[in-house]
Every structure is written in C-alpha cells, then in structure tokens.
Amino acid sequence: MFLSVFDVFKIGIGPSSSHTMGPMSAANRFLDLILSPDWPRPKGAAIASIRVSLHGSLAFTGVGHGSDRAVILGLMGERPDKVDPDRMDEIVGLVRATGRITPAGHPSYAFQPKEDLVLDKKTPLPGHANGMMFSGYDRDGRLLLKRIYYSVGGGFVVTDTELETMRASKAQASERKVPFPFSSAKQMLEMAARSGLSIAQMKRANEETAMSREELDAGLDQIWAAMTNCIDRGLKGEGIMPGGLKVKRRARMIHDKLQEEWRSNKTNPLLANDWLSVYAMAVNEENASGGRVVTSPTNGAAGVVPATIRYYLHFHEDADAAGIRDYLLTAAAIGGIIKHNASISGAEVGCQGEVGSASAMAAAGLAAVMGGTPEQIENAAEIALEHHLGMTCDPVGGLVQVPCIERNALGAVKAVTAASLAIKGDGTHFVPLDACIETMRQTGVDMNERYKETSTGGLAVNVVEC
Ligand code: SF4
C-alpha cells in the first residue's frame, strides 16, 4: 500500500475536503470524461446539458459545506488547488444568471442550477455516504453518459467501480512499488528495525521512487508555505463567518492578546496551549470562510498539523526546514495507515476519523522532530488517536464551524501532550496503534448515522441556530 504525502496533504479550498473539494474534483473528472474516448456514444451524438444529484451526507449538509457551489465551479473547469477564492462568487453567479456551463476547451452546456443540481436526501447511493451522480444528455434530452462518484474523505474521489476495486483489494490511491510498503504500524516498525531507518527516511525512500529529492523537498516546502500562509491570513481575518450561524472569527482577537502578553513579559502558565489554539483556530476560521487550506488529512481537521508545526518552530530551539519535512513525511505515514485500515472521513466514522487522525499524525510528526524512535512515534500517534475514539461529527447547521474550529485547537493540544508523554517513555506501551485504528473503524461502523456528518444529531440538533 502506498499513499503519497501529496495525497494526504493537498492544497485546496474550504470549508470541507469531502464536501467541497471532493464534489469539485468529481465535476472535474466528469468534464474530463466527456471529452475522452472512454465511453461509447452514438454516432454524431453530443452532450448538450448536464444534471447532477448529490446524495446522503452531501445532500444533508451540502449547502452549508458549499458542495453545490463546488460542483458548479468544478463543471466550469476550476480545480481545488488553482481556483482563486476571490473569484468564486463571480463564476457561480455567472452560471446561475446564464444557465450555461462554459469550461475552457468544451462546448457550452445547459445547466440551470435550480433544476439541474439536486440535493437528494431520500436516496442514498449504496457505496458511500457521500455519493454524487453526474449525467450528460443530448439536445433531445436522451441520456448519453452517467457516472457515480464517491467523495471518500480528504478530497479523494473515486467512481463506484474504483470503490469496489479499492475495497476488494484494500488498494489505496496507488499500487506503486515502493521499497517500504508498510500498510500497518506493525509492519512500519518491523521495516524500521530491519532497515535502521527512521519513519521519515522510509517514507522519503518511498516518495523518491516517483520524483527526485529536490522535487520532493520543493513539494514539501510548498505544502508548509500554504499551511503557514493560511495561519497568517487567519490571524488577520475579522467579522462573521459565512453560512448564517453568525459565528464570529476569534483568532485575531486572541492573537492580539497573546502578543500583548508577550510584549509585556506577563507570565502565562498556558502559553504553549494558547499559541497552539490560536494557530489552529486561524486555519479553521479561514477554512470556514472558504479560503485556501491544506487537507491535513481533511479540511475540517486542517488546523491541527499546521498549528503543531508553528508550535515546533516557536518553542523548539533547533527547529528548521529539514525538521518540517521530516514532520510532514512522518505524519503522512501515519495518516496513510489510518486511511488504509479505517477512514479519515467524518461521514464514515465521525470526527474521530478527522480530528482524531489529524491529532495522531501531528503527535507522530512532533515526536519525530523531538528525536523520537519509531516506537516512540507510534506510541505518540496511538495516545492521540485513543483519546479521540468515539468522537462524533455533528456540525451545527452543517457548517464546519461549531464544534470544528475549537475542536482543532484541542486536537493540537492533545497532539503535543501525546508526543511529550511518548518521548518520556521508551516506546513500549499497552495499546498498539493498529488496535486503536481498528477500534476506531469498528466504532465508526457502530456509530448511528445521525453522528456522521448529517447534522441530524448531537450539537447540530441541540443548539438553536439564530
Ligand atoms: S465535527 Fe469534525 S468531522 Fe465533523 S465537520 Fe467538524 S471537523 Fe469535520
């Protein structure tokens, strides 16, 4: 099994990797398919109009997550990593006003969002909670092309047949041959012991089967640049976040207070916690506002990893760029194992799979840059994940704001504590990471659907929206 660090950390837009980036990528795939020779079409027939339906969790919380806008943007040829967040309203407005989809390199297609983009809450698709159906018709209304896609978490999108193959073979994004093909924490530790390499070194060797060292380092630096820019933008943002809940952005105000404390040399026994929290909240407020973020491993959980890296730069004297690369590689190794054996999707296993996974990845990354052995790193990831087990996904109003923003702050604090606890031990511990991941998977299977990103249970129904 191989999942690239660039599959785990993807630059995109908020507020949700599965509900915003996924639908946009699915629309991109359908557009690409229309032009490809990979489907049989009657002679002379051409697609003249498009219809899309969103199902399951995407239908229930799609509007709050901007899934409808993401589909329109994707059909207009915009890609999650390239779209300019400042132009999105204009593009969506154009489609709504003209009823036409006009992607570059394509003819124009009829598409009236009000009729042709359906949120179907009654008919879940069988493969996954986040289902999408794209259909193309000729000018006489005859169906020419239909595809089902699933957004399976972290911005990953697969067709129904790819999903079946993936499940049958437990394959991930790639079957690439790599020198260290670990698919469990146990295998990872055995390979580390045999090779004498760190987890980051093994992950690096795997990545370098497809790119040069320079390309890998440049890509990792780009990921970190996008993360740290997101923190900086988030620390400057003010006002109310979109969606109707009227939740205020708080990161800037907290940051101002922390800077004031710093300047006046005031003692703050919770200094590290406060900085971790404000960094994480800055990212998630930016995400909730539809800004540029990096999946880590998802958008909803995008604050934990950047916050703990900024914490590392802020509080660890020997922190440097090489350390950040090792951190990202180690965190991606843990994220890949979790995704392979359980899930990183709130719609599949609740928030334990999103913020829980992010916290485990961050704890592992931090333990690595603190000089931890592979066993200590595995221990750190396990501690962080264990103490998120059972956590549900119940965003109020279907928006990635409450409880998501503060939850990232707490995920970051737990990650630092987990890394610190693990580093103080010798790596031996009671619950193996693999057992913890399997527990998360089983808990997710048993979890009532109300708590899996449908906003029909938990906080989502007990907080009055104003
Ligand atoms: S509650 Fe957790 S899983 Fe659900 S949307 Fe928020 S961050 Fe994502």
Short mmCIF file of N, CA and C and ligand atoms in Angstrom, two decimals, residues 65 300-301 346 350-351 354-355 392-395 400 403-404 407-408 453, ligand 1:
data_model
loop_
_atom_site.label_atom_id
_atom_site.label_comp_id
_atom_site.label_asym_id
_atom_site.label_seq_id
_atom_site.Cartn_x
_atom_site.Cartn_y
_atom_site.Cartn_z
N HIS A 65 -21.74 23.25 3.43
CA HIS A 65 -20.35 23.00 3.06
C HIS A 65 -19.99 23.57 1.69
N GLY A 300 -11.77 19.86 7.43
CA GLY A 300 -12.36 20.10 8.76
C GLY A 300 -11.33 19.97 9.85
N ALA A 301 -10.30 19.15 9.62
CA ALA A 301 -9.25 18.92 10.62
C ALA A 301 -7.94 19.59 10.20
N GLY A 346 -15.36 11.95 8.17
CA GLY A 346 -16.37 12.15 9.20
C GLY A 346 -17.69 11.50 8.82
N GLY A 350 -17.27 9.41 11.78
CA GLY A 350 -17.38 10.52 12.73
C GLY A 350 -16.07 11.30 12.84
N CYS A 351 -16.06 12.23 13.77
CA CYS A 351 -14.92 13.15 13.88
C CYS A 351 -13.66 12.47 14.41
N GLU A 354 -11.43 12.34 11.64
CA GLU A 354 -10.89 13.60 11.10
C GLU A 354 -9.95 14.24 12.12
N VAL A 355 -10.50 14.84 13.17
CA VAL A 355 -9.61 15.49 14.14
C VAL A 355 -8.78 14.44 14.89
N THR A 392 -17.99 12.06 17.73
CA THR A 392 -18.97 12.13 16.64
C THR A 392 -18.76 13.37 15.77
N CYS A 393 -19.42 13.36 14.63
CA CYS A 393 -19.40 14.52 13.73
C CYS A 393 -20.81 15.10 13.71
N ASP A 394 -20.97 16.28 14.29
CA ASP A 394 -22.31 16.86 14.41
C ASP A 394 -22.28 18.37 14.20
N PRO A 395 -21.74 18.81 13.06
CA PRO A 395 -21.57 20.26 12.87
C PRO A 395 -22.90 21.01 12.84
N VAL A 400 -18.80 23.93 8.85
CA VAL A 400 -17.58 23.43 9.52
C VAL A 400 -17.06 24.52 10.46
N PRO A 403 -18.75 22.22 16.14
CA PRO A 403 -17.64 22.41 17.07
C PRO A 403 -16.26 22.43 16.40
N CYS A 404 -16.21 22.42 15.09
CA CYS A 404 -14.98 22.09 14.36
C CYS A 404 -13.79 23.00 14.69
N ARG A 407 -12.44 22.45 18.11
CA ARG A 407 -12.02 21.04 18.18
C ARG A 407 -10.61 20.86 17.63
N ASN A 408 -10.26 21.63 16.62
CA ASN A 408 -8.90 21.57 16.08
C ASN A 408 -7.89 22.08 17.10
N GLU A 453 -21.74 13.30 10.08
CA GLU A 453 -21.77 14.44 9.16
C GLU A 453 -23.11 14.60 8.45
S1 SF4 B 1 -17.29 17.75 13.57
FE1 SF4 B 1 -15.24 17.01 12.95
S2 SF4 B 1 -15.61 15.58 11.26
FE2 SF4 B 1 -17.47 16.82 11.52
S3 SF4 B 1 -17.28 18.53 10.09
FE3 SF4 B 1 -16.45 19.21 12.07
S4 SF4 B 1 -14.24 18.74 11.99
FE4 SF4 B 1 -15.20 17.58 10.31
#
